[in-house]
GROMACS .gro file of C-alpha atoms in nm:
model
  250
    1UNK     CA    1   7.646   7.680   9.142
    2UNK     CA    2   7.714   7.312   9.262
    3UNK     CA    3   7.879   7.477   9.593
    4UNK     CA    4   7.627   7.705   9.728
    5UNK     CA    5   7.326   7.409   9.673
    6UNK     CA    6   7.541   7.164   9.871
    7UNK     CA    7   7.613   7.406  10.174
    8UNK     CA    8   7.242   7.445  10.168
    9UNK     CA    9   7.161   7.092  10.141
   10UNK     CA   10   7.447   7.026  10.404
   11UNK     CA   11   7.279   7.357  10.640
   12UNK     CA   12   6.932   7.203  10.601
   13UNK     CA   13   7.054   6.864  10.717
   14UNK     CA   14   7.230   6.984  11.019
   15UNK     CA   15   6.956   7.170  11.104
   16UNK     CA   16   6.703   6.877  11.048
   17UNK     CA   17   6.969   6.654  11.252
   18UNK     CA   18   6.942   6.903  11.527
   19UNK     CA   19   6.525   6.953  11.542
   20UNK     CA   20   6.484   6.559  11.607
   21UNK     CA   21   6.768   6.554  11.878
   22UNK     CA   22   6.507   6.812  12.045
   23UNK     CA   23   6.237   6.648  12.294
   24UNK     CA   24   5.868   6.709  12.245
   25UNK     CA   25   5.733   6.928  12.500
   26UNK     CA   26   5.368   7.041  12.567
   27UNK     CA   27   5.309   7.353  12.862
   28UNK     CA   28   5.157   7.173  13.171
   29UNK     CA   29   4.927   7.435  13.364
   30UNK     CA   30   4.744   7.379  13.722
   31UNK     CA   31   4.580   7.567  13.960
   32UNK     CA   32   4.305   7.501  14.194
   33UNK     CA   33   4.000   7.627  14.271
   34UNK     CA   34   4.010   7.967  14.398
   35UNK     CA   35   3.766   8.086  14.700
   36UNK     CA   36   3.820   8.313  15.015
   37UNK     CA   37   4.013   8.084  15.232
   38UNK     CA   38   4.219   7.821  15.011
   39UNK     CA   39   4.567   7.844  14.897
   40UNK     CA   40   4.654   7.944  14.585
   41UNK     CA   41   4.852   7.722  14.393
   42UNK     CA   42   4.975   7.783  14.046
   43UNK     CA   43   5.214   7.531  13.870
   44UNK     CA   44   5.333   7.579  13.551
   45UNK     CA   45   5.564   7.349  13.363
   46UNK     CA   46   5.710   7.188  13.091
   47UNK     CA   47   5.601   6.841  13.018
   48UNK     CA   48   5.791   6.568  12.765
   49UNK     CA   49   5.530   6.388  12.543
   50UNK     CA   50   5.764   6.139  12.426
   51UNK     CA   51   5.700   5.807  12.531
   52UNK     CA   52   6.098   5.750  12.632
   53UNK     CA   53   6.306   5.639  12.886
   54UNK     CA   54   6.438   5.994  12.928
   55UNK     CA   55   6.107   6.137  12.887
   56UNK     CA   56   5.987   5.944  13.206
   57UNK     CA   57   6.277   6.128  13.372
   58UNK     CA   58   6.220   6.464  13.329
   59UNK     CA   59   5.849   6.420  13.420
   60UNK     CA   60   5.878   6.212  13.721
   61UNK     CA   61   6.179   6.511  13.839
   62UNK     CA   62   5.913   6.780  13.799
   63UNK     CA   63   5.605   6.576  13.994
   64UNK     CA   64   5.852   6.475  14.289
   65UNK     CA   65   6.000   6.827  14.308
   66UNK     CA   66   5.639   6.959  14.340
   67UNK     CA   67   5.504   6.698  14.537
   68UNK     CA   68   5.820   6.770  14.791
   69UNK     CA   69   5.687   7.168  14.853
   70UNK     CA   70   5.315   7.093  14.865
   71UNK     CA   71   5.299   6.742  15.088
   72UNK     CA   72   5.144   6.866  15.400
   73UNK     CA   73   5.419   6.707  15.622
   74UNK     CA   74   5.121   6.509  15.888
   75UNK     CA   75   4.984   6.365  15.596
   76UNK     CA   76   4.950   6.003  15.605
   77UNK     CA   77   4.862   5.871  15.282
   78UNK     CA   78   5.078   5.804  14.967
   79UNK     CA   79   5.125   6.141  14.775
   80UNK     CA   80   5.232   6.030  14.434
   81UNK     CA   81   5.062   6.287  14.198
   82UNK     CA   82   5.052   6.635  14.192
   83UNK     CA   83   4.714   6.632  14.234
   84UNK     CA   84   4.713   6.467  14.550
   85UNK     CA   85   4.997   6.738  14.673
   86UNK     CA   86   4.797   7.024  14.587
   87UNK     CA   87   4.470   6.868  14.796
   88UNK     CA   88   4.702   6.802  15.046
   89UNK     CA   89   4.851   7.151  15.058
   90UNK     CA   90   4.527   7.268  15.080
   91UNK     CA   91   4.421   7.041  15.403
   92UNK     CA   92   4.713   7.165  15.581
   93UNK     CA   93   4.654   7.505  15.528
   94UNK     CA   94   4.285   7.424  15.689
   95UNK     CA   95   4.428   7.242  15.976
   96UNK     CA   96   4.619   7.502  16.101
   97UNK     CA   97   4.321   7.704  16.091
   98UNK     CA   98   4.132   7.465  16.320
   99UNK     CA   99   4.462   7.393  16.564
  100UNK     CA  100   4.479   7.761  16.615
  101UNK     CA  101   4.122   7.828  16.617
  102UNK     CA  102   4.114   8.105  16.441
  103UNK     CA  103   4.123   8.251  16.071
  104UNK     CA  104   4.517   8.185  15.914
  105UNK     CA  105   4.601   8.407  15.567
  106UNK     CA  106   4.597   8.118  15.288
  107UNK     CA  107   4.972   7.966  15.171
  108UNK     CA  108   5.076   8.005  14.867
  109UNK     CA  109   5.278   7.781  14.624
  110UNK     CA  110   5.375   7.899  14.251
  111UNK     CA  111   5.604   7.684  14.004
  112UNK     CA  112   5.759   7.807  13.659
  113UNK     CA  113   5.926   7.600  13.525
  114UNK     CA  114   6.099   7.677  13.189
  115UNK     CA  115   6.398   7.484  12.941
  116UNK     CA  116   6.681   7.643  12.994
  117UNK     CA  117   6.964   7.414  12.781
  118UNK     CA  118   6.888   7.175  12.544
  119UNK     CA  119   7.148   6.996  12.338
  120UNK     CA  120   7.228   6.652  12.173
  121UNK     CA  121   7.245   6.510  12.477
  122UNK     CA  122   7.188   6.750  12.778
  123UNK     CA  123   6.885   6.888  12.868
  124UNK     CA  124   6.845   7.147  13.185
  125UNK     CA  125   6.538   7.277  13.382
  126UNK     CA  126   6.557   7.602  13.603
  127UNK     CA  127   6.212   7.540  13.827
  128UNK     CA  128   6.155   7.856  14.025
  129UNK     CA  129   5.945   7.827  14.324
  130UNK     CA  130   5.749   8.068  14.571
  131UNK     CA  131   5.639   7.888  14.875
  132UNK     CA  132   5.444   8.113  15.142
  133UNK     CA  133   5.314   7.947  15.476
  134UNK     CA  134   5.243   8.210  15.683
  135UNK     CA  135   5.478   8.498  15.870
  136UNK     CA  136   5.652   8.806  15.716
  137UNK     CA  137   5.744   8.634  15.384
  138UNK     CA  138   5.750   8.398  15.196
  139UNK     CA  139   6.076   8.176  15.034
  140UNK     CA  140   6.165   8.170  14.654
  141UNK     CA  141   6.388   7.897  14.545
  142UNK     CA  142   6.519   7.733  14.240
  143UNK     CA  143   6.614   7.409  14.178
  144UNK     CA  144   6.829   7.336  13.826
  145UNK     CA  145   6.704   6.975  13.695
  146UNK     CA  146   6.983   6.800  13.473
  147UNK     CA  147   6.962   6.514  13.257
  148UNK     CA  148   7.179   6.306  13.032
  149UNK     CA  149   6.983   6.234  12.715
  150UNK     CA  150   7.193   5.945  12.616
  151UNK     CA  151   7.137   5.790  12.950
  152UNK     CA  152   6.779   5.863  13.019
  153UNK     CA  153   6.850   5.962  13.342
  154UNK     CA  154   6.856   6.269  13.603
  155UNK     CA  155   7.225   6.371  13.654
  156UNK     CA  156   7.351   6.582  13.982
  157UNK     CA  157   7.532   6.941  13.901
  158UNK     CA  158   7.883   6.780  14.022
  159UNK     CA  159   7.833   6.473  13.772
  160UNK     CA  160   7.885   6.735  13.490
  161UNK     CA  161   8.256   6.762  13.527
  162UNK     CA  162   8.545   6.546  13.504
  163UNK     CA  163   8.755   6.774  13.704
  164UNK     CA  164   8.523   6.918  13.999
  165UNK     CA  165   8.760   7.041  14.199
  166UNK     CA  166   8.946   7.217  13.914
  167UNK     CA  167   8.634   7.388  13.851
  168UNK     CA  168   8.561   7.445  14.193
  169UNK     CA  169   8.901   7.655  14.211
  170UNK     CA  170   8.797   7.840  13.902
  171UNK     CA  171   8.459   7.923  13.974
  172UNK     CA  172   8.627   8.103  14.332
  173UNK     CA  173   8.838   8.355  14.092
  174UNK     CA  174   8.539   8.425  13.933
  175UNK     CA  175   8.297   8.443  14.238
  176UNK     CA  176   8.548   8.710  14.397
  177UNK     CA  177   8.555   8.929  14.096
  178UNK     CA  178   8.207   8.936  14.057
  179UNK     CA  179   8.148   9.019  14.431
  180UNK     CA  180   8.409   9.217  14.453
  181UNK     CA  181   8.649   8.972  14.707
  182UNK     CA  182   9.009   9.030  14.686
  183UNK     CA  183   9.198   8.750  14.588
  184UNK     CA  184   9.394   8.719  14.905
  185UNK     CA  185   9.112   8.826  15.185
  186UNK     CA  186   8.912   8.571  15.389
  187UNK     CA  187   8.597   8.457  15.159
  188UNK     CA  188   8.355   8.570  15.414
  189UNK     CA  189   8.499   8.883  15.477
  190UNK     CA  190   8.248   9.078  15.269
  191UNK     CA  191   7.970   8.937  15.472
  192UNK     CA  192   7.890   8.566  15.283
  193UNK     CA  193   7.877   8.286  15.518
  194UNK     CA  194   8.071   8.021  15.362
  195UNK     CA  195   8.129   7.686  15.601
  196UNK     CA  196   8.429   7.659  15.723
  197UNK     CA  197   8.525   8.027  15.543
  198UNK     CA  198   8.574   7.863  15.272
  199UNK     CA  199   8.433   7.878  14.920
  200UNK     CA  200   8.220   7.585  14.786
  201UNK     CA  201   8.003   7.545  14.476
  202UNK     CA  202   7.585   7.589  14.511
  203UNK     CA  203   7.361   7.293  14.542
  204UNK     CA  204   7.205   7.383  14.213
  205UNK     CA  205   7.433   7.373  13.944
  206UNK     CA  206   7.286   7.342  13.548
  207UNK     CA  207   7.337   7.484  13.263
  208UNK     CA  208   7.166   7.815  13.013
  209UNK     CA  209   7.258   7.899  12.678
  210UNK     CA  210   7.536   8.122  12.832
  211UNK     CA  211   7.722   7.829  13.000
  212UNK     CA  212   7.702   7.679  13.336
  213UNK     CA  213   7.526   7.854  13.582
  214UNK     CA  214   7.626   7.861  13.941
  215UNK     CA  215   7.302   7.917  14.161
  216UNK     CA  216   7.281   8.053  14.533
  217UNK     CA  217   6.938   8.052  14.681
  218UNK     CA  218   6.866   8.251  14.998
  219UNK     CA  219   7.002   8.231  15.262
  220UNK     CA  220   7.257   7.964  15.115
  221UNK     CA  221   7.590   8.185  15.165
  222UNK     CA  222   7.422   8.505  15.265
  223UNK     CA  223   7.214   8.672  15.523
  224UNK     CA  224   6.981   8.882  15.296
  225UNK     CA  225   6.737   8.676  15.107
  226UNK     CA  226   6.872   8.745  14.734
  227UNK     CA  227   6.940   8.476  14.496
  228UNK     CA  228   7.339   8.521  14.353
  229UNK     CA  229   7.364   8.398  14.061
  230UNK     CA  230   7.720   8.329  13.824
  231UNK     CA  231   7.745   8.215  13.505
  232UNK     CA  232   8.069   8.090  13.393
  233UNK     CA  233   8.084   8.105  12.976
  234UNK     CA  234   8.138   7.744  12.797
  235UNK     CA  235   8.456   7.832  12.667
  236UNK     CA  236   8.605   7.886  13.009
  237UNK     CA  237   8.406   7.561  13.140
  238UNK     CA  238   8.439   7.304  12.886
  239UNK     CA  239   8.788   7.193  13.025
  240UNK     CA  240   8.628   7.116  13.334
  241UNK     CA  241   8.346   6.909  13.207
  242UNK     CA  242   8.315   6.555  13.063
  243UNK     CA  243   8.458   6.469  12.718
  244UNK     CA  244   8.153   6.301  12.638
  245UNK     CA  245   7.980   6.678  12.711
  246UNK     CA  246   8.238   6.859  12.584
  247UNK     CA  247   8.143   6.729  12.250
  248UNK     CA  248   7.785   6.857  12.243
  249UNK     CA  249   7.809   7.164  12.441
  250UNK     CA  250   7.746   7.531  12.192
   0.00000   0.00000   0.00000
């Protein structure tokens, strides 16, 4: 009986080890107030209550990420909450009105943003944004937030690896399977728009429980305005990344 009570003591541990490695998070929610002729802005996000260096991080990300869609580009004064951004989304939106001199259709800005990796010591965001200023449509995006845990700090997609290029050169084999590329055509010759036809990772690189995720946004290597998305599993990507991931990654 001495066996099975210490695997559970052991189990109970890890798990305990694991649940304070974990960040406190609480679900942030704005919108303003709605009437005929204002925007409508919905934001919601995830927001760390811990009072850490890391904490600061992943909030001050979010705001400046926000802030960056809503700032009404004439504006003038300092925009350094999101309260301020949404007021000022909602003065440009009036202002156009009055240079046109006529009646515009509201904008419209929504934010989700939602965990999607958490270990020991990376955390990953996936913010998905609708932005609509007027014209046919409007422009959904997402931008994939990393941080180092360890570090306290906001790391870039690339700063994941220890052999980018390596991966780069990977991620290709799988890219042209997925879409259906062969392996000896030009890259573009399916219709994607790669500079230079050649193949190159996204600007938004994080991770998901599934491994590292490789995302597109419209427009980015394509004319129609779908989001590609590839996910390359963690056992095919953890010789690419850093040891010091490696280690911590499922």
């Amino acid at each position: 009986m001495k066996k099975p009570i210490a695997f559970i003591f052991c189990l109970l541990l890890l798990l305990g080890c694991e649940n304070e490695s974990k960040l406190t998070f609480e679900n942030l929610q704005l919108e303003n107030e709605p009437c005929p002729d204002c925007p409508k802005i919905n934001i919601a996000i995830p927001k760390v209550l811990d009072e850490t260096r890391i904490a600061k991080a992943v909030n001050t990300a979010l705001r400046e990420e926000i802030i960056a869609v809503l700032r009404f580009e004439e504006e003038e004064e300092e925009i350094n909450t999101i309260q301020k951004a949404m007021s000022s989304f909602a003065r440009g939106n009036h202002e156009l009105g009055q240079m046109l001199g006529q009646e515009v259709v509201p904008w419209e800005a929504n934010f989700e943003g939602k965990i999607s990796y958490e270990d020991a010591t990376l955390l990953c965001i996936r913010l998905k944004t609708y932005s609509f200023l007027g014209g046919a449509h409007g422009y959904n995006a997402v931008t994939l937030l990393n941080f180092d845990k360890q570090k306290g700090n906001e790391i870039e997609g690339h700063q994941l690896f220890k052999d980018y290029e390596g991966f780069r050169e990977f991620a290709e084999e799988k890219f042209r399977i997925q879409e259906n590329i062969p392996p000896n055509s030009n890259i573009n010759d399916t219709g994607f728009m790669f500079l230079g036809n050649s193949f190159d990772l996204p600007q938004q690189i994080g991770l998901v429980k599934e491994g590292v995720l490789l995302q597109y946004n419209h427009y980015e290597v394509a004319t129609h305005d779908e989001n590609i998305v590839l996910i390359i599993p963690f056992k095919e990507a953890k010789p690419f990344l850093k040891n010091s991931y490696q280690k911590t990654i499922l």
